Coordinates of C-alpha atoms in Angstrom, one line a residue:
M1 CA 0.0 0.0 0.0
A2 CA 2.8 2.3 0.9
N3 CA 4.5 1.5 -2.4
K4 CA 1.4 2.3 -4.4
S5 CA 1.1 5.7 -2.6
L6 CA 4.7 6.4 -3.3
G7 CA 4.2 5.5 -7.0
D8 CA 1.2 7.9 -7.2
N9 CA 3.2 10.7 -5.7
R10 CA 6.0 10.2 -8.2
T11 CA 3.5 10.2 -11.1
R12 CA 1.9 13.4 -9.8
T13 CA 5.3 15.0 -9.3
S14 CA 6.4 14.1 -12.9
V15 CA 3.1 15.5 -14.3
S16 CA 3.6 18.7 -12.3
I17 CA 7.1 19.2 -13.5
F18 CA 6.0 18.6 -17.1
I19 CA 3.2 21.2 -16.7
V20 CA 5.5 23.8 -15.2
A21 CA 8.1 23.2 -17.9
G22 CA 5.5 23.6 -20.6
L23 CA 4.1 26.8 -19.1
C24 CA 7.7 28.2 -18.8
C25 CA 8.3 27.4 -22.5
F26 CA 5.0 28.9 -23.5
F27 CA 5.5 32.2 -21.6
Y28 CA 9.1 32.5 -22.9
L29 CA 7.9 32.1 -26.5
L30 CA 5.1 34.6 -25.9
G31 CA 7.5 37.1 -24.4
S32 CA 9.9 36.7 -27.3
W33 CA 7.1 37.2 -29.8
Q34 CA 5.9 40.3 -28.0
R35 CA 9.4 41.8 -28.0
S36 CA 10.2 40.9 -31.6
G37 CA 8.0 43.5 -33.3
V38 CA 6.7 43.1 -36.8
G39 CA 8.6 43.6 -40.0
K40 CA 10.3 42.1 -43.0
G41 CA 13.2 40.9 -40.8
D42 CA 11.1 38.5 -38.7
S43 CA 11.0 35.7 -41.3
I44 CA 14.7 36.0 -41.9
A45 CA 15.4 36.0 -38.2
L46 CA 13.5 32.8 -37.8
A47 CA 15.2 31.3 -40.8
V48 CA 18.6 32.1 -39.5
T49 CA 17.7 30.6 -36.1
K50 CA 16.3 27.4 -37.7
S51 CA 19.2 27.0 -40.1
G52 CA 21.6 26.1 -37.3
E53 CA 23.8 29.3 -37.4
N54 CA 24.6 28.7 -33.7
C55 CA 23.9 32.4 -33.0
N56 CA 24.3 32.1 -29.3
I57 CA 27.7 30.5 -29.0
L58 CA 31.3 31.5 -29.9
P59 CA 33.2 28.2 -30.0
N60 CA 35.8 29.3 -32.5
L61 CA 36.1 33.0 -31.5
N62 CA 39.0 33.9 -29.2
F63 CA 39.5 37.5 -28.1
E64 CA 42.8 36.9 -26.3
T65 CA 46.0 38.2 -27.7
R66 CA 48.0 35.4 -29.3
H67 CA 50.3 36.7 -32.0
G68 CA 50.2 33.2 -33.3
G69 CA 49.8 31.7 -36.7
Q70 CA 46.9 31.9 -39.1
A71 CA 43.6 30.8 -37.6
G72 CA 41.0 29.1 -39.7
S73 CA 38.4 31.3 -41.3
I74 CA 34.8 30.7 -40.2
D75 CA 32.5 30.6 -43.1
D76 CA 29.7 28.1 -42.9
S77 CA 27.4 29.8 -45.5
G78 CA 28.3 27.2 -48.2
T79 CA 28.6 30.0 -50.8
E80 CA 31.8 31.1 -52.5
V81 CA 33.2 34.4 -51.2
K82 CA 35.7 36.9 -52.6
K83 CA 39.1 36.6 -51.0
F84 CA 41.0 39.8 -50.3
K85 CA 44.7 39.7 -50.8
P86 CA 47.2 41.7 -48.7
C87 CA 48.3 45.1 -50.1
R88 CA 52.0 45.6 -51.0
P89 CA 54.3 46.3 -48.0
R90 CA 54.7 50.0 -49.1
Y91 CA 51.1 50.5 -47.9
T92 CA 51.8 49.6 -44.3
D93 CA 51.0 53.1 -43.1
H94 CA 48.6 54.1 -45.9
T95 CA 46.3 57.0 -45.1
P96 CA 44.1 57.3 -48.2
C97 CA 42.8 60.9 -47.8
Q98 CA 46.2 62.3 -46.6
D99 CA 48.4 60.6 -49.1
Q100 CA 51.6 62.6 -49.4
K101 CA 52.2 62.0 -53.1
R102 CA 48.6 63.1 -54.0
A103 CA 48.9 66.1 -51.6
M104 CA 51.7 67.6 -53.7
H105 CA 49.3 68.2 -56.5
F106 CA 47.3 70.7 -54.5
P107 CA 48.1 74.4 -53.7
R108 CA 50.4 75.0 -50.8
E109 CA 48.9 78.2 -49.6
N110 CA 46.8 78.1 -46.5
M111 CA 47.8 74.5 -45.9
I112 CA 45.4 73.3 -48.6
Y113 CA 47.7 70.5 -49.7
R114 CA 47.6 69.0 -46.1
E115 CA 43.8 69.0 -45.9
R116 CA 41.7 65.9 -46.8
H117 CA 41.9 64.9 -50.5
C118 CA 40.4 61.4 -50.9
P119 CA 41.0 59.2 -53.9
P120 CA 38.2 58.6 -56.5
P121 CA 36.5 55.2 -56.3
E122 CA 38.6 53.8 -59.1
K123 CA 41.8 54.6 -57.2
K124 CA 40.8 53.0 -53.9
L125 CA 42.7 50.0 -52.7
H126 CA 40.8 46.7 -52.5
C127 CA 43.3 44.8 -50.4
L128 CA 44.1 44.3 -46.8
I129 CA 46.7 46.7 -45.2
P130 CA 49.5 44.6 -43.7
A131 CA 51.0 45.3 -40.3
P132 CA 54.8 45.8 -40.1
K133 CA 57.0 42.8 -39.3
G134 CA 57.2 42.3 -35.6
Y135 CA 54.1 44.2 -34.8
V136 CA 52.8 43.6 -31.2
T137 CA 49.8 44.7 -29.2
P138 CA 50.6 48.0 -27.5
F139 CA 51.3 48.2 -23.8
P140 CA 48.2 48.7 -21.6
W141 CA 47.4 52.1 -20.2
P142 CA 49.1 53.9 -18.4
K143 CA 52.3 52.2 -19.5
S144 CA 51.5 53.0 -23.1
R145 CA 51.5 56.7 -22.3
D146 CA 55.3 56.4 -21.8
Y147 CA 56.3 53.5 -24.0
V148 CA 55.6 52.4 -27.6
P149 CA 57.0 49.3 -29.3
Y150 CA 59.5 50.3 -32.0
A151 CA 58.1 47.7 -34.4
N152 CA 54.7 49.3 -34.4
A153 CA 55.9 52.7 -35.7
P154 CA 59.6 52.2 -36.8
Y155 CA 60.4 55.8 -37.4
K156 CA 63.3 57.5 -35.6
S157 CA 63.4 61.0 -37.2
L158 CA 61.6 62.6 -34.3
T159 CA 64.2 61.3 -31.8
V160 CA 66.8 63.3 -33.7
E161 CA 64.7 66.4 -34.6
K162 CA 63.2 66.8 -31.1
A163 CA 66.1 65.4 -29.1
I164 CA 66.6 68.5 -26.9
Q165 CA 62.9 69.1 -26.4
N166 CA 62.2 65.8 -24.6
W167 CA 59.5 64.6 -27.0
I168 CA 60.6 61.1 -27.7
Q169 CA 63.7 58.8 -27.1
Y170 CA 64.7 55.5 -28.7
E171 CA 65.6 52.9 -26.2
G172 CA 66.3 49.4 -27.6
N173 CA 63.1 47.9 -28.9
V174 CA 60.8 50.7 -27.6
F175 CA 60.3 54.4 -27.8
R176 CA 60.1 56.3 -24.6
F177 CA 58.0 59.5 -24.2
P178 CA 59.3 61.6 -21.3
G179 CA 56.3 63.9 -21.5
G180 CA 58.1 66.9 -22.8
G181 CA 57.2 69.3 -25.6
T182 CA 58.7 72.2 -27.5
Q183 CA 57.1 74.7 -25.0
F184 CA 57.4 72.4 -21.9
P185 CA 60.8 70.6 -22.1
Q186 CA 60.5 70.0 -18.3
G187 CA 57.4 67.9 -18.8
A188 CA 53.7 68.3 -19.5
D189 CA 52.7 67.8 -15.8
K190 CA 54.5 71.0 -14.7
Y191 CA 53.1 72.9 -17.7
I192 CA 49.6 71.8 -16.9
D193 CA 50.1 72.8 -13.3
Q194 CA 50.8 76.4 -14.6
L195 CA 47.7 76.4 -16.7
A196 CA 45.7 75.0 -13.7
S197 CA 46.6 78.1 -11.7
V198 CA 44.4 80.1 -14.1
I199 CA 42.0 77.5 -15.6
P200 CA 39.7 75.4 -13.3
I201 CA 41.0 72.0 -14.6
Q202 CA 40.5 70.0 -11.5
N203 CA 36.8 70.6 -10.6
G204 CA 35.1 69.1 -13.7
T205 CA 34.3 72.4 -15.3
V206 CA 36.8 71.8 -18.0
R207 CA 36.3 68.3 -19.5
T208 CA 36.8 68.5 -23.3
A209 CA 39.9 70.0 -24.9
L210 CA 41.2 70.5 -28.4
D211 CA 44.9 70.4 -29.0
T212 CA 45.8 72.1 -32.4
G213 CA 49.1 71.0 -33.9
C214 CA 49.5 68.4 -31.1
G215 CA 52.9 66.8 -31.9
V216 CA 52.9 63.4 -30.2
A217 CA 50.1 64.6 -27.9
S218 CA 51.9 64.6 -24.6
W219 CA 49.6 67.5 -23.4
G220 CA 46.5 65.3 -24.0
A221 CA 48.2 62.3 -22.5
Y222 CA 48.9 64.0 -19.2
L223 CA 45.5 65.7 -19.0
W224 CA 43.9 62.3 -18.9
K225 CA 44.7 61.7 -15.2
R226 CA 43.0 65.0 -14.4
N227 CA 39.8 63.7 -16.0
V228 CA 40.1 65.9 -19.0
I229 CA 39.9 64.3 -22.5
A230 CA 41.7 66.0 -25.4
M231 CA 40.9 65.7 -29.1
S232 CA 44.4 66.2 -30.6
F233 CA 45.3 66.7 -34.2
A234 CA 48.3 67.4 -36.4
P235 CA 48.9 67.1 -40.2
R236 CA 50.7 64.3 -41.8
D237 CA 53.9 66.1 -42.5
S238 CA 57.7 66.0 -42.2
H239 CA 57.4 65.2 -38.5
E240 CA 56.8 61.5 -39.4
A241 CA 54.2 59.5 -37.5
Q242 CA 53.4 62.1 -34.8
V243 CA 49.7 61.3 -34.8
Q244 CA 50.5 57.6 -35.2
F245 CA 52.7 57.9 -32.1
A246 CA 49.8 59.6 -30.2
L247 CA 47.4 56.8 -31.0
E248 CA 49.9 54.1 -30.2
R249 CA 50.3 55.8 -26.8
G250 CA 46.5 55.5 -26.3
V251 CA 45.7 59.2 -26.7
P252 CA 42.8 60.5 -28.9
A253 CA 44.1 62.0 -32.1
V254 CA 43.3 62.4 -35.8
I255 CA 45.2 63.6 -38.8
G256 CA 44.1 67.2 -39.4
V257 CA 45.1 70.8 -40.1
L258 CA 43.6 74.3 -39.7
G259 CA 43.7 75.4 -43.4
T260 CA 40.6 76.5 -45.4
V261 CA 38.0 74.0 -44.3
K262 CA 36.0 74.1 -41.1
M263 CA 37.1 71.7 -38.4
P264 CA 34.9 68.5 -38.2
Y265 CA 33.5 69.4 -34.8
P266 CA 30.2 71.0 -33.7
S267 CA 29.9 74.5 -32.4
R268 CA 30.3 75.1 -28.7
A269 CA 32.0 71.8 -28.2
F270 CA 35.2 72.3 -26.3
D271 CA 35.9 73.7 -22.8
M272 CA 39.5 74.5 -23.7
V273 CA 41.5 74.9 -27.0
H274 CA 45.3 74.8 -26.9
C275 CA 48.2 75.7 -29.1
S276 CA 51.7 75.0 -28.0
R277 CA 54.0 76.4 -30.6
C278 CA 51.7 74.9 -33.2
L279 CA 53.0 77.3 -35.9
I280 CA 49.4 78.4 -36.9
P281 CA 49.2 81.9 -38.3
W282 CA 46.5 83.1 -35.9
G283 CA 46.5 86.7 -37.0
A284 CA 46.4 86.1 -40.7
A285 CA 43.4 86.5 -43.1
D286 CA 41.4 88.8 -40.8
G287 CA 41.6 86.3 -37.9
I288 CA 39.6 83.6 -39.7
L289 CA 41.4 80.8 -37.8
M290 CA 40.7 82.4 -34.5
M291 CA 37.0 82.8 -35.5
E292 CA 36.9 79.0 -36.2
V293 CA 38.3 78.4 -32.8
D294 CA 35.6 80.7 -31.4
R295 CA 33.0 78.6 -33.2
V296 CA 34.0 75.4 -31.5
L297 CA 34.8 77.0 -28.1
R298 CA 32.0 77.0 -25.5
P299 CA 31.1 80.3 -23.9
G300 CA 33.2 80.5 -20.7
G301 CA 35.8 78.2 -22.3
Y302 CA 39.6 79.0 -22.5
W303 CA 42.1 79.5 -25.3
V304 CA 45.7 78.8 -24.5
L305 CA 48.5 80.1 -26.8
S306 CA 52.0 79.0 -25.8
G307 CA 55.0 80.1 -27.9
P308 CA 55.4 82.7 -30.6
P309 CA 54.6 85.6 -30.6
I310 CA 53.9 85.6 -26.8
N311 CA 56.7 87.4 -24.9
W312 CA 58.4 88.3 -28.2
K313 CA 60.6 91.0 -26.6
T314 CA 62.5 88.4 -24.7
N315 CA 62.5 85.6 -27.3
Y316 CA 62.8 87.1 -30.7
K317 CA 66.5 86.3 -31.0
A318 CA 66.0 82.6 -30.0
W319 CA 63.1 82.4 -32.4
Q320 CA 65.2 84.0 -35.1
R321 CA 62.5 86.3 -36.2
P322 CA 62.4 90.1 -36.6
M323 CA 61.0 92.0 -33.5
E324 CA 58.7 94.0 -35.8
D325 CA 57.1 90.9 -37.3
L326 CA 56.4 89.3 -33.9
Q327 CA 55.1 92.5 -32.4
E328 CA 52.6 92.9 -35.3
E329 CA 51.6 89.3 -35.0
Q330 CA 50.7 89.7 -31.3
R331 CA 48.9 93.0 -32.0
K332 CA 46.6 91.3 -34.5
I333 CA 45.9 88.4 -32.1
E334 CA 45.0 90.8 -29.3
E335 CA 42.8 92.8 -31.7
I336 CA 40.9 89.7 -32.9
A337 CA 40.5 88.4 -29.4
K338 CA 38.9 91.7 -28.4
L339 CA 36.6 91.5 -31.4
L340 CA 35.6 88.0 -30.3
C341 CA 35.0 89.2 -26.8
W342 CA 37.7 87.0 -25.3
E343 CA 39.0 88.3 -22.0
K344 CA 42.7 87.9 -21.4
K345 CA 43.2 86.2 -18.0
S346 CA 46.9 85.7 -17.9
E347 CA 50.2 86.2 -19.7
K348 CA 53.2 84.6 -18.0
G349 CA 56.4 83.7 -19.8
E350 CA 55.6 82.4 -23.2
T351 CA 52.0 81.4 -22.4
A352 CA 48.9 83.6 -22.7
I353 CA 45.3 82.5 -21.7
W354 CA 42.1 84.0 -22.9
Q355 CA 38.5 83.2 -21.7
K356 CA 35.5 83.5 -24.0
R357 CA 32.9 85.5 -22.2
M358 CA 29.6 83.9 -21.4
D359 CA 27.8 87.0 -22.7
A360 CA 29.9 87.3 -25.9
D361 CA 26.9 88.3 -28.0
S362 CA 25.8 91.2 -25.8
C363 CA 29.5 92.1 -25.3
R364 CA 29.9 92.7 -29.1
S365 CA 26.7 94.7 -29.3
T366 CA 28.3 97.2 -26.8
Q367 CA 31.5 97.6 -28.7
K368 CA 31.7 101.0 -30.5
D369 CA 32.7 100.9 -34.2
S370 CA 32.9 97.1 -34.0
E371 CA 34.0 95.4 -37.2
A372 CA 32.5 92.1 -36.1
T373 CA 30.6 90.3 -39.0
L374 CA 28.2 87.7 -37.8
C375 CA 27.9 84.5 -39.8
K376 CA 24.6 84.2 -41.8
S377 CA 24.5 80.4 -41.7
T378 CA 21.6 79.1 -39.8
D379 CA 23.4 75.9 -38.8
P380 CA 26.8 76.4 -37.2
D381 CA 27.3 72.6 -37.1
D382 CA 27.1 72.2 -40.9
V383 CA 30.9 71.8 -41.4
W384 CA 31.7 68.8 -43.6
Y385 CA 34.0 70.1 -46.4
N386 CA 32.6 73.6 -45.9
K387 CA 35.0 76.5 -46.2
M388 CA 35.7 78.7 -43.2
E389 CA 34.4 82.2 -43.3
A390 CA 35.8 85.4 -41.7
C391 CA 32.7 85.8 -39.5
I392 CA 31.7 85.2 -35.9
T393 CA 29.3 82.4 -35.1
P394 CA 26.6 83.7 -32.7
S395 CA 26.6 82.1 -29.3
K396 CA 22.9 82.0 -28.6
G397 CA 20.4 79.6 -29.9
N398 CA 22.4 76.4 -29.4
G399 CA 21.8 75.4 -25.8
D400 CA 22.4 76.9 -22.3
D401 CA 26.0 76.6 -21.3
E402 CA 25.3 78.1 -17.9
G403 CA 23.2 75.0 -17.1
L404 CA 26.0 72.6 -18.1
K405 CA 27.0 70.4 -15.1
P406 CA 30.6 69.5 -14.2
F407 CA 32.0 66.1 -15.2
P408 CA 31.3 63.3 -14.3
E409 CA 27.7 64.4 -13.5
R410 CA 27.5 65.8 -17.0
L411 CA 27.8 62.2 -18.4
F412 CA 24.2 61.2 -17.7
A413 CA 22.5 64.6 -16.9
V414 CA 20.1 65.8 -19.6
P415 CA 22.3 67.8 -22.1
P416 CA 21.2 71.4 -22.6
R417 CA 20.6 70.9 -26.4
I418 CA 18.0 68.2 -25.5
A419 CA 16.5 70.1 -22.5
N420 CA 15.9 73.1 -24.7
G421 CA 14.3 71.1 -27.5
L422 CA 17.1 71.8 -30.0
V423 CA 17.4 68.3 -31.3
S424 CA 14.4 67.5 -33.4
G425 CA 12.6 64.3 -32.4
V426 CA 14.7 63.7 -29.2
S427 CA 12.8 64.4 -26.0
V428 CA 14.1 64.2 -22.5
E429 CA 12.3 60.9 -22.1
A430 CA 13.8 59.5 -25.3
Y431 CA 17.3 60.5 -24.1
L432 CA 16.8 58.7 -20.7
E433 CA 15.4 55.7 -22.4
D434 CA 18.4 55.6 -24.8
N435 CA 20.7 55.5 -21.8
K436 CA 18.9 52.5 -20.3
K437 CA 19.0 50.7 -23.7
W438 CA 22.8 51.2 -24.0
K439 CA 23.5 50.1 -20.5
K440 CA 21.7 46.9 -21.3
H441 CA 23.5 46.4 -24.7
V442 CA 26.9 47.1 -23.1
S443 CA 26.2 44.6 -20.4
A444 CA 25.5 42.0 -23.0
Y445 CA 28.7 42.9 -24.9
K446 CA 30.7 42.3 -21.7
K447 CA 29.3 38.8 -21.5
I448 CA 30.2 38.1 -25.1
N449 CA 33.7 39.6 -24.8
K450 CA 35.0 39.5 -21.3
L451 CA 38.1 41.6 -22.2
I452 CA 36.1 44.8 -22.8
D453 CA 36.5 46.0 -19.2
T454 CA 40.0 44.7 -18.5
G455 CA 42.1 47.4 -20.2
R456 CA 42.9 45.2 -23.2
Y457 CA 41.0 47.7 -25.4
R458 CA 42.2 51.4 -25.0
N459 CA 41.2 53.1 -28.3
I460 CA 37.6 52.4 -29.1
M461 CA 35.4 53.8 -31.9
D462 CA 31.6 54.0 -32.2
M463 CA 31.1 54.4 -35.9
N464 CA 27.5 55.6 -35.6
S465 CA 27.3 57.1 -32.2
G466 CA 23.7 58.5 -31.9
L467 CA 23.4 60.2 -28.5
G468 CA 26.7 58.7 -27.2
G469 CA 24.9 56.1 -25.1
F470 CA 27.5 53.3 -26.0
A471 CA 30.4 55.5 -24.9
A472 CA 28.7 56.7 -21.8
A473 CA 27.9 53.1 -20.7
L474 CA 31.5 52.1 -21.3
Q475 CA 33.0 55.1 -19.4
S476 CA 36.2 54.1 -17.7
P477 CA 39.7 55.5 -17.0
K478 CA 41.0 52.5 -18.9
L479 CA 39.6 53.5 -22.3
W480 CA 38.2 56.3 -24.5
V481 CA 35.7 56.3 -27.3
M482 CA 35.9 58.2 -30.6
N483 CA 32.2 59.0 -31.3
V484 CA 31.7 59.3 -35.0
M485 CA 28.6 61.1 -36.3
P486 CA 28.0 60.1 -40.0
T487 CA 27.3 63.1 -42.1
I488 CA 24.2 61.4 -43.5
A489 CA 22.7 60.6 -40.1
E490 CA 19.1 61.6 -39.7
K491 CA 19.8 63.6 -36.6
N492 CA 22.9 65.6 -35.8
T493 CA 23.6 64.8 -32.2
L494 CA 27.3 65.4 -32.0
G495 CA 26.8 68.6 -29.9
V496 CA 24.9 66.5 -27.4
I497 CA 27.8 64.1 -27.2
Y498 CA 30.2 66.9 -26.3
E499 CA 27.8 68.3 -23.7
R500 CA 28.0 64.9 -22.0
G501 CA 31.7 65.3 -21.7
L502 CA 32.6 62.9 -24.5
I503 CA 34.4 63.6 -27.8
G504 CA 33.7 62.8 -31.4
I505 CA 33.9 63.9 -35.0
Y506 CA 31.9 64.2 -38.2
H507 CA 32.7 61.7 -40.9
D508 CA 31.3 60.2 -44.1
W509 CA 32.0 56.4 -44.2
C510 CA 32.0 56.4 -48.0
E511 CA 35.6 57.8 -47.4
A512 CA 38.6 56.8 -45.4
F513 CA 38.9 58.0 -41.8
S514 CA 41.6 60.5 -40.9
T515 CA 43.9 58.2 -39.0
Y516 CA 46.8 55.8 -39.6
P517 CA 46.3 52.0 -40.0
R518 CA 46.0 49.9 -36.8
T519 CA 44.9 52.7 -34.5
Y520 CA 41.8 51.3 -32.9
D521 CA 41.4 48.2 -30.6
L522 CA 37.6 47.9 -30.8
L523 CA 35.1 49.1 -33.5
H524 CA 31.4 49.3 -32.7
A525 CA 28.6 50.1 -35.1
H526 CA 24.9 50.2 -34.6
G527 CA 22.8 50.4 -37.7
L528 CA 25.7 51.7 -39.8
F529 CA 25.3 49.4 -42.7
S530 CA 21.5 50.0 -42.9
L531 CA 22.3 53.7 -43.0
Y532 CA 24.8 53.3 -45.9
K533 CA 23.2 50.5 -47.9
D534 CA 22.1 52.9 -50.7
K535 CA 25.1 55.3 -50.4
C536 CA 28.3 53.3 -51.0
D537 CA 29.6 49.7 -51.1
F538 CA 29.7 47.7 -47.9
E539 CA 33.1 46.3 -49.2
D540 CA 34.7 49.8 -49.0
I541 CA 33.4 50.4 -45.5
L542 CA 34.6 47.0 -44.3
L543 CA 38.1 47.4 -45.8
E544 CA 38.4 50.7 -44.1
M545 CA 37.4 49.1 -40.8
D546 CA 40.1 46.5 -41.4
R547 CA 42.7 49.3 -42.1
I548 CA 42.1 51.1 -38.9
L549 CA 41.7 48.0 -36.7
R550 CA 44.6 46.5 -34.9
P551 CA 45.6 42.9 -35.4
E552 CA 43.6 40.9 -32.9
G553 CA 41.3 43.9 -32.4
A554 CA 37.6 43.3 -32.0
V555 CA 34.4 44.3 -33.9
I556 CA 30.8 44.5 -32.7
L557 CA 28.2 45.2 -35.4
R558 CA 24.5 45.5 -34.4
D559 CA 22.1 45.7 -37.3
D560 CA 19.1 44.1 -39.0
V561 CA 19.7 40.4 -39.8
D562 CA 19.3 40.8 -43.6
V563 CA 22.0 43.5 -43.6
L564 CA 24.4 41.5 -41.4
I565 CA 24.0 38.4 -43.7
K566 CA 25.4 40.6 -46.6
V567 CA 28.2 41.9 -44.3
K568 CA 29.0 38.4 -43.2
K569 CA 29.5 37.2 -46.8
I570 CA 32.1 40.0 -47.4
I571 CA 34.1 39.5 -44.2
G572 CA 34.2 35.8 -45.0
G573 CA 36.9 36.8 -47.5
M574 CA 38.8 39.0 -45.0
R575 CA 41.2 37.7 -42.3
W576 CA 38.6 38.0 -39.6
D577 CA 37.1 35.3 -37.3
F578 CA 33.5 36.0 -36.7
K579 CA 30.1 34.8 -35.5
L580 CA 26.5 36.0 -35.9
M581 CA 24.6 36.1 -32.7
D582 CA 21.1 36.7 -31.5
H583 CA 19.8 39.9 -29.9
E584 CA 20.0 39.7 -26.1
D585 CA 16.2 39.7 -26.1
G586 CA 16.0 36.4 -28.0
P587 CA 16.1 34.8 -31.4
L588 CA 12.9 36.3 -32.8
V589 CA 14.2 39.9 -32.7
P590 CA 15.2 40.8 -36.3
E591 CA 18.2 42.8 -35.0
K592 CA 21.3 40.6 -34.6
I593 CA 24.9 41.1 -33.4
L594 CA 27.9 40.2 -35.4
V595 CA 31.2 39.9 -33.4
A596 CA 34.6 39.5 -34.9
V597 CA 38.3 39.4 -34.2
K598 CA 40.9 40.5 -36.8
Q599 CA 43.5 37.8 -37.2
Y600 CA 47.2 38.5 -36.5
W601 CA 49.4 38.7 -39.6
T602 CA 52.2 40.9 -40.8
V603 CA 54.1 41.8 -44.0
G604 CA 55.2 38.7 -45.8
D605 CA 52.9 36.3 -43.9
N606 CA 50.9 33.7 -45.6
N607 CA 50.1 34.5 -49.3
S608 CA 51.4 36.6 -52.1
T609 CA 51.0 40.3 -52.0
S610 CA 48.3 42.2 -53.9
T611 CA 48.9 43.4 -57.4
R612 CA 47.9 47.0 -56.3

C-alpha cells in the first residue's frame, strides 16, 4: 500500500514538472514574440535561427592576444566568397585621404595640400593593409603613455629632430615618451600645473579640450589623469608619424590641419582649446582661424596660446625672427581676441590665456565701431567640407551653457541641447530611455567579450554614435571612445555628445577616416550598414574598418539580420574570425549582433601580395 502511494506521488510530481516546464516554454515564447515586433526581418530572423547558425555560442572565437599563426576562417554559409589579398608592403602606413604624393598636386597656400583629399572610387585599394614585421599589441594604459614598441611605428626621425625638447627617445626595442614638448621641455605635468593656476582644470568644469598641432600629444596624454579628455590633431607632414605615435600611446588624435575647411566638430563643443608652438598663423586673413576656434569653443571656455609671438621682446633672437614681425603678429591676435569678446586672463612667460565671455553676443553689441561680422549660416554645425568664413558664429540659440553640469555628473545629466528642445525628435524621455538601452547592450557585450572592461582595449570607436549612449555606458579610465557622427545621419547629435563630456567627430564612411592604420582596438557600429546601404559599397566600409583596426582587435556590429548576412559574406573573404549572434532579447528579434576578431598577420605572412 505504501509502495502504491509512493508511485502515485511520483507520477503526480512528474506531471507537475511537465506542466510547469510547458508553461515556462509557452511564456518564454510569448514574451519573445511580444518583443520581436513586426517587420520584414522576422522571417529572416526565424530562418537564421532554424538554419543552425549557432547564433548564441562562440566556439571558435578567441578575443585573447595570441600573436600566433593563421587561424581558420569561419564561413559556414556554403557559398563562395571573394578573398581579399594583402596590399603591398609599401602601404603599411597608408592614409588614403592624406596621401603625401597626392597632396603635392594641391596648392600649398593656407595648408590646402595638407587637408583631406580622398582618392576617387577607381583609385581605392581593395586589399588588406599589412602590419609591419614584428608588430605587437601596445602596452596597456598607463604604461602605453610612456612606452611604444618600436616595431609598431619604426620611425626615428623625431628622436633626432626633437632630441633636446624631450618629445621622444629611442631605447632598444621601444620608444620612450618623457612627456616633454617644445614649450614644456621640463614635462607636461608642470606645464599643466601652470595652466591650472588660471583655468579650473580639476573641478570638472573643463572636461573636453582641443589640441591644435599636437605633436605626439603629450599634453593630452597627461591631461587624462586630471579627468580631461583632449581631441588632438596634427597634419601628416615631415614630423613623421606624430599622430600615429599619439594613438599608439592611447591618446585620442586624428590627422588634421587648420587650413581653409571648417574643423569637423560641432559648435560650442570644447571647454578648452590649446596651441603649444603649433605654428598656426592666428593673426592672418582677418583672424579667420581664431574665428573658427571661437565657433567650437564653449562660452566660458579657455584658449591657450603658448609660444610665438607671446613674450616676443625676450625671445625674438631665439626664435630667429624680426622684432617687428612678432610685435605685429601679437597685435593682430590681441585685436581679434577683443573682437571675439575673449578676456585675457593671464600672460606669463611664453603662455597667454584668454577666456571666451559667457555674454559674448551682448558684449559685441556694446563695442563701439565694432568690425564684427556675424555668420549668416543658420546651422553652425554644418561643417563637412565647408569653407571657413571670416565671420563670428553667434553664441545664442544652441543650448544653455550656464546649465551645463561638471563632469562626471555631465555624463548622464540631460544635455542642454535636449533640455531646450534643440534636437528635433529627441525628447528628455527618449534620451533617458536611450541611456537605459545602451547600459543593457553594453552589459550584453561584456558577457560576449569578457576583455572589454579589462584594459585590453584602449582606443575604441563608435562608428554611428547617436546620442553617445554606448560611450557613456562604457565610461572608464582604462579606455576612451571616438564617437563618429555620420554626415548622412538623420539627426545631428554630436553637440549632445560633447555636452555629455565625451568627444567625437563628423565623418562620411564612404571615405577613409583621418587616421593611420591599426589605431583602434575595438570598433562598434549600430545600424551603420543599414544607414549606408544605398550610399556606397559595404566592401569599401569593411576594408576601411580593417585598415584602422589593430591585429587581434575586435568588432561589434549591431544591425538588421538581412543586412548583417550581406556583411557576413564579405568578411568571409577577410582575415577575420566572426560569428553572428542573437539579440539579447532572444532569437525572434530581427536585429542581430555580429562579433569578430581580426587575425594577427604581418608583412610577408601567408600568401602573395596584392597586385595593387
